Coordinates of C-alpha atoms in Angstrom, one line a residue:
X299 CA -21.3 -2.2 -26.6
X300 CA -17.7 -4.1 -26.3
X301 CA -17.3 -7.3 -27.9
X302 CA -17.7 -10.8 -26.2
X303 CA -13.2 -10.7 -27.5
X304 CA -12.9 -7.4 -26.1
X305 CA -14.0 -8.1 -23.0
X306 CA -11.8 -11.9 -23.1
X307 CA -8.8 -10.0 -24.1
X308 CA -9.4 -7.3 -21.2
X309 CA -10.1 -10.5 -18.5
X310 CA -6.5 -11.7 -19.7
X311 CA -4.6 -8.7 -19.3
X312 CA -4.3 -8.6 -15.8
X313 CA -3.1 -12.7 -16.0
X314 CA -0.7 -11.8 -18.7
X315 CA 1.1 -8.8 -16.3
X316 CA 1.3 -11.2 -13.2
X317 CA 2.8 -13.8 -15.3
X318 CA 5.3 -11.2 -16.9
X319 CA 6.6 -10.2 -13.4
X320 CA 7.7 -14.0 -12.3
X321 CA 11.0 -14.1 -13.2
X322 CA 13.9 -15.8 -12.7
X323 CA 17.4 -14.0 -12.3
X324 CA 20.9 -15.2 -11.8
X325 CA 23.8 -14.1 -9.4
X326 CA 27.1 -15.8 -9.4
X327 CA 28.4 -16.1 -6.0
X328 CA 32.0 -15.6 -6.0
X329 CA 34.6 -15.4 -8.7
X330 CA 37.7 -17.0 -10.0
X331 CA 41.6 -15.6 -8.9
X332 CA 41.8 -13.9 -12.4
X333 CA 38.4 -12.7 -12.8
X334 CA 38.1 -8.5 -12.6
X335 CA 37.3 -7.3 -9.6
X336 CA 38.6 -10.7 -7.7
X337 CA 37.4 -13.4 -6.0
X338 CA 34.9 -11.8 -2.9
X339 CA 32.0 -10.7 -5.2
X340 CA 28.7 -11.0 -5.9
X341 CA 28.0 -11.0 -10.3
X342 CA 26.2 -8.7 -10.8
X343 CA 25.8 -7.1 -7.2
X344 CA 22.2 -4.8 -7.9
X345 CA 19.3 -6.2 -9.5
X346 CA 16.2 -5.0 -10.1
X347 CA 13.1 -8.0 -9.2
X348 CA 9.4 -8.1 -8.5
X349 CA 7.4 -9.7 -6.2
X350 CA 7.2 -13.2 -7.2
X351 CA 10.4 -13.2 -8.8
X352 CA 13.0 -16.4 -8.4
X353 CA 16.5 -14.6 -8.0
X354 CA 19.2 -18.3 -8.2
X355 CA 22.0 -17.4 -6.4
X356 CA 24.8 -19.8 -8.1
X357 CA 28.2 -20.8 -5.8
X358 CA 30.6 -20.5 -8.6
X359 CA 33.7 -19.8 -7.2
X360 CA 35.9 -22.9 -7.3
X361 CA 37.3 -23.1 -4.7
X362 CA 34.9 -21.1 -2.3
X363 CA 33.4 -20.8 0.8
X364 CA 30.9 -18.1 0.7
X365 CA 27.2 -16.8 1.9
X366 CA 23.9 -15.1 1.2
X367 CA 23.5 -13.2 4.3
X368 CA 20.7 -10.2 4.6
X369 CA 22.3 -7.1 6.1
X370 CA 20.9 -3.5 6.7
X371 CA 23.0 0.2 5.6
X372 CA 23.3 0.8 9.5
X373 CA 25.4 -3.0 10.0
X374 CA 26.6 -4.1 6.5
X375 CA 28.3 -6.8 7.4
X376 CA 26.1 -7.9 10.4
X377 CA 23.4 -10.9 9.4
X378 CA 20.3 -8.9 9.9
X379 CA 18.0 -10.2 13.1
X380 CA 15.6 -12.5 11.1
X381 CA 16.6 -12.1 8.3
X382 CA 17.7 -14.6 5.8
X383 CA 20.6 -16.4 5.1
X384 CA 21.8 -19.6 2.9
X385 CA 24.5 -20.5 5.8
X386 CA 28.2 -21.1 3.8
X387 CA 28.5 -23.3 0.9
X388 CA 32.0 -24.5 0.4
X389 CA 33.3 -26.1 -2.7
X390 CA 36.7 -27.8 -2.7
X391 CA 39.6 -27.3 -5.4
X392 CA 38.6 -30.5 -7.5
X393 CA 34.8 -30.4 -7.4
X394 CA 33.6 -31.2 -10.4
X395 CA 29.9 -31.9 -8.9
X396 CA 27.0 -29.2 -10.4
X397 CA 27.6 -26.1 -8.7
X398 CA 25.1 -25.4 -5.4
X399 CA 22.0 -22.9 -6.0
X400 CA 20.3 -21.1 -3.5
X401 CA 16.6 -19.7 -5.0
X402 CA 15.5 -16.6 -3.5
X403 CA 11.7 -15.4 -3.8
X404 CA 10.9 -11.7 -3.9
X405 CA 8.4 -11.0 -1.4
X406 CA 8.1 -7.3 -1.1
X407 CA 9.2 -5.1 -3.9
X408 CA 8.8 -1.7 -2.4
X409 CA 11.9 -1.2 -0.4
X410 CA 15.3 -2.4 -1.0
X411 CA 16.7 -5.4 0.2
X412 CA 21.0 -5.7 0.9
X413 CA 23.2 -9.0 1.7
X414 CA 26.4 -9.4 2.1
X415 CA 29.0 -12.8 2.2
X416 CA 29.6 -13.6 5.9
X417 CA 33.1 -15.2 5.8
X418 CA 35.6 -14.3 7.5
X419 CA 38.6 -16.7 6.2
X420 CA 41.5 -15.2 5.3
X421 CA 39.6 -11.8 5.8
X422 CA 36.0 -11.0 6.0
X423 CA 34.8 -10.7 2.5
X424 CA 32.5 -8.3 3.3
X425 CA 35.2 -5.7 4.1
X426 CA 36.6 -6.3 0.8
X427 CA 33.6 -5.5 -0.9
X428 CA 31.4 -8.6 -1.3
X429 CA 28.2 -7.1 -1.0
X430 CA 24.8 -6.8 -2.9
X431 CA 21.7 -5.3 -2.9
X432 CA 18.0 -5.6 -4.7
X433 CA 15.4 -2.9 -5.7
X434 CA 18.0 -0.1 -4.7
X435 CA 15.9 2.4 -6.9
X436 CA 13.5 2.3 -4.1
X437 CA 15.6 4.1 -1.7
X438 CA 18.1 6.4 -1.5
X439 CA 21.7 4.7 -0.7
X440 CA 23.7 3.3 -3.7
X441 CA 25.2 0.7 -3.5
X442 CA 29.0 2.2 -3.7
X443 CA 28.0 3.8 -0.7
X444 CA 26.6 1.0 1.4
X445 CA 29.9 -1.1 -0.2
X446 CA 32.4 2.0 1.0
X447 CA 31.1 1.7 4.6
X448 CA 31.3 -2.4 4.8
X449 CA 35.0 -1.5 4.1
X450 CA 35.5 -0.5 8.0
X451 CA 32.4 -2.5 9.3
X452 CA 32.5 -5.6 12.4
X453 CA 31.7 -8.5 10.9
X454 CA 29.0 -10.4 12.9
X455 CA 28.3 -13.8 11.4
X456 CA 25.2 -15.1 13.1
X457 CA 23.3 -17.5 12.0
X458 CA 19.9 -16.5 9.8
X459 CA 16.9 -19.0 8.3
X460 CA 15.7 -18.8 4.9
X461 CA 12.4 -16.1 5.9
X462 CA 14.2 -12.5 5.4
X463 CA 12.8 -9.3 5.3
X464 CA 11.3 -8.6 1.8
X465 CA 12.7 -12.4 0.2
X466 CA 12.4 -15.8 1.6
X467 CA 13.8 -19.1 0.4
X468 CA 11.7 -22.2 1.0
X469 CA 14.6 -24.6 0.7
X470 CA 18.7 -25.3 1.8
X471 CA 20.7 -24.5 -0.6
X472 CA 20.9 -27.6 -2.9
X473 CA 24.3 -29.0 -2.4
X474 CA 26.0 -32.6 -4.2
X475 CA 29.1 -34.1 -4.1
X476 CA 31.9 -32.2 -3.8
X477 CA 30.3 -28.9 -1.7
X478 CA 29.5 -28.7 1.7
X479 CA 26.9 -26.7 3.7
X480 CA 27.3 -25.0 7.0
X481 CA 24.9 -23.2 9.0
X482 CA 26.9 -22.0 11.1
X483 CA 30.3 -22.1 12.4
X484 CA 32.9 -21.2 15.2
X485 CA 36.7 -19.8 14.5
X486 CA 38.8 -17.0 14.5
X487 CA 40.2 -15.0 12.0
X488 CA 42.2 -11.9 13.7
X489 CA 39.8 -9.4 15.2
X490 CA 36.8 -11.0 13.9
X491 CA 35.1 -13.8 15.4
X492 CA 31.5 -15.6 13.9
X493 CA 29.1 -16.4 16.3
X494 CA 29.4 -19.7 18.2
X495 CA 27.2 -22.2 18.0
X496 CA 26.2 -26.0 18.3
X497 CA 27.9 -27.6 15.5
X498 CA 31.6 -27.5 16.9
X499 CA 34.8 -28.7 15.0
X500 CA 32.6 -29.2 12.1
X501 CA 31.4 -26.0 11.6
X502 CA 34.5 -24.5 12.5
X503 CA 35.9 -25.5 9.4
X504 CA 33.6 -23.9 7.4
X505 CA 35.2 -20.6 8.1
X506 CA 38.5 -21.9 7.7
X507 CA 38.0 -23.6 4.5
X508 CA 40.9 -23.2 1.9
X509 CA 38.1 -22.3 -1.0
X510 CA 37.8 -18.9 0.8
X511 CA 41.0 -18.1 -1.4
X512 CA 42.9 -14.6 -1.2
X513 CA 42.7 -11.6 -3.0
X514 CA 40.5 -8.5 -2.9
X515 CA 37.5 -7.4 -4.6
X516 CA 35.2 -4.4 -5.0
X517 CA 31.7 -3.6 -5.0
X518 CA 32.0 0.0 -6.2
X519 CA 31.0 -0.8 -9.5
X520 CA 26.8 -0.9 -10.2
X521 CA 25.5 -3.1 -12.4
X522 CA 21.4 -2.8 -12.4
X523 CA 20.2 -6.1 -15.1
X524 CA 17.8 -8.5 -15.9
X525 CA 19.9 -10.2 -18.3
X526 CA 20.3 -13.5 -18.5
X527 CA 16.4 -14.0 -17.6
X528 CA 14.2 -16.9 -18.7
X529 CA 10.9 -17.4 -18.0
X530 CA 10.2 -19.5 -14.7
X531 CA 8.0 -22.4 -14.2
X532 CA 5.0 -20.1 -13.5
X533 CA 5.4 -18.3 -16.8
X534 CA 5.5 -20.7 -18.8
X535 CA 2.5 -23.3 -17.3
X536 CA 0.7 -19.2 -17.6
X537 CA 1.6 -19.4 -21.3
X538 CA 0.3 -22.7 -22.3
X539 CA -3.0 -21.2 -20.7
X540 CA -3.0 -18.2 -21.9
X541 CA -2.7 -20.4 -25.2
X542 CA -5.1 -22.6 -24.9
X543 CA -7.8 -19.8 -24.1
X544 CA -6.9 -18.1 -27.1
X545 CA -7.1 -21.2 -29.6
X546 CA -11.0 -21.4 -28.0
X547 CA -11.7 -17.8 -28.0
X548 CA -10.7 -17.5 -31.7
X549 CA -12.8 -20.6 -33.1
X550 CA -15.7 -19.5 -30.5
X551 CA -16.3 -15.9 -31.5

């Protein structure tokens, strides 16, 4: 007959894999002039995260306009019909405010999720290879692939919410001084146009901020990780439980 700890241990396993699976993950959001691979990327572009898992999405390129947008392999560089989006954080030249987060909560591990950046100022960033994708182990395109045809793809730049397909934010991107967020916008930049929309002279310079810098970048390189993970809030209010049950089970039985 299994023992009265046997049994406890055996209750706590499934507690202790639940907890184990809520992580927290970081992506920087654009990069710096000298930084390889240039400024329109996503650091590190593929990550593997399961349901329950925070992904923080970190606006780091000073200076930078950029997005989280959900795409599909059909329309890279097209915001995906309700699916979501952090609208375009910019950060000006002498920000020295915390940089803006975005968090990102995996909802549906089982198929992979892509997003790509949805400006368009000087170029869309998308063609030049700022794109990104999650879970990519549960499907079939890599991500060089699904990066080699955003090269050539129409940018459409509509705006999204923070529900997506698979991931859903429950917050704004949290912006202080010094960064700016825009959900949408409406200006020009040669053959591609974003999506108009209420929010007029304002919004319009979003797109045509000077932190979208120059250069070109490239998403042909994969980089799958969970470095740089810590445990999130859940895991460790689950550890202090975990704890706590084992200090009574041990002086009980």
């Amino acid at each position: 007959m299994p023992s009265l700890k046997n049994i406890a241990f055996a209750a706590l396993g499934p507690i202790s894999a639940v907890l184990a699976q809520n992580q927290t993950m970081q992506v920087q959001v654009g990069a710096e002039q000298n930084t390889p691979g240039g400024i329109f990327q996503f650091i590190p572009n593929t990550l593997t995260a399961s349901n329950g898992s925070v992904i923080t999405f970190v606006f780091s390129g000073i200076p930078g306009n950029h997005s989280v947008t959900q795409s599909t392999p059909a329309a890279p560089c097209t915001a995906f019909e309700g699916g979501f989006d952090s609208g375009w954080v910019e950060i000006l030249a002498n920000s020295s405010s915390p940089l803006p987060t975005w968090e990102l909560t995996i909802t549906d591990d089982s198929k992979p999720l892509w997003f790509f950046c949805k400006q368009h100022i000087p170029a869309p960033h998308c063609n030049a290879g700022m794109v990104g994708g999650i879970n990519l182990d549960k499907g079939t395109l890599s991500l060089s692939a699904f990066a080699n045809t955003a090269k050539t793809a129409v940018l459409d730049a509509h705006e999204g919410g923070l529900v997506g397909l698979g991931a859903s934010a429950s917050a704004a991107p949290d912006i202080e001084g010094g960064a700016t967020l825009f959900m949408t916008a409406s200006a020009t930049a040669g053959p591609q146009t974003a999506a108009s929309a209420a929010g007029g002279s304002s919004a319009g310079s979003a797109a045509s901020a000077a932190g979208s810098g120059t250069g070109t970048g490239s998403a042909s390189t994969t980089t799958t990780t969970t470095s740089g993970e810590t445990p999130s809030r859940a895991v460790g209010i689950g550890a202090m439980v975990l704890g706590t049950l084992m200090m009574a089970l041990s002086g009980w039985l």
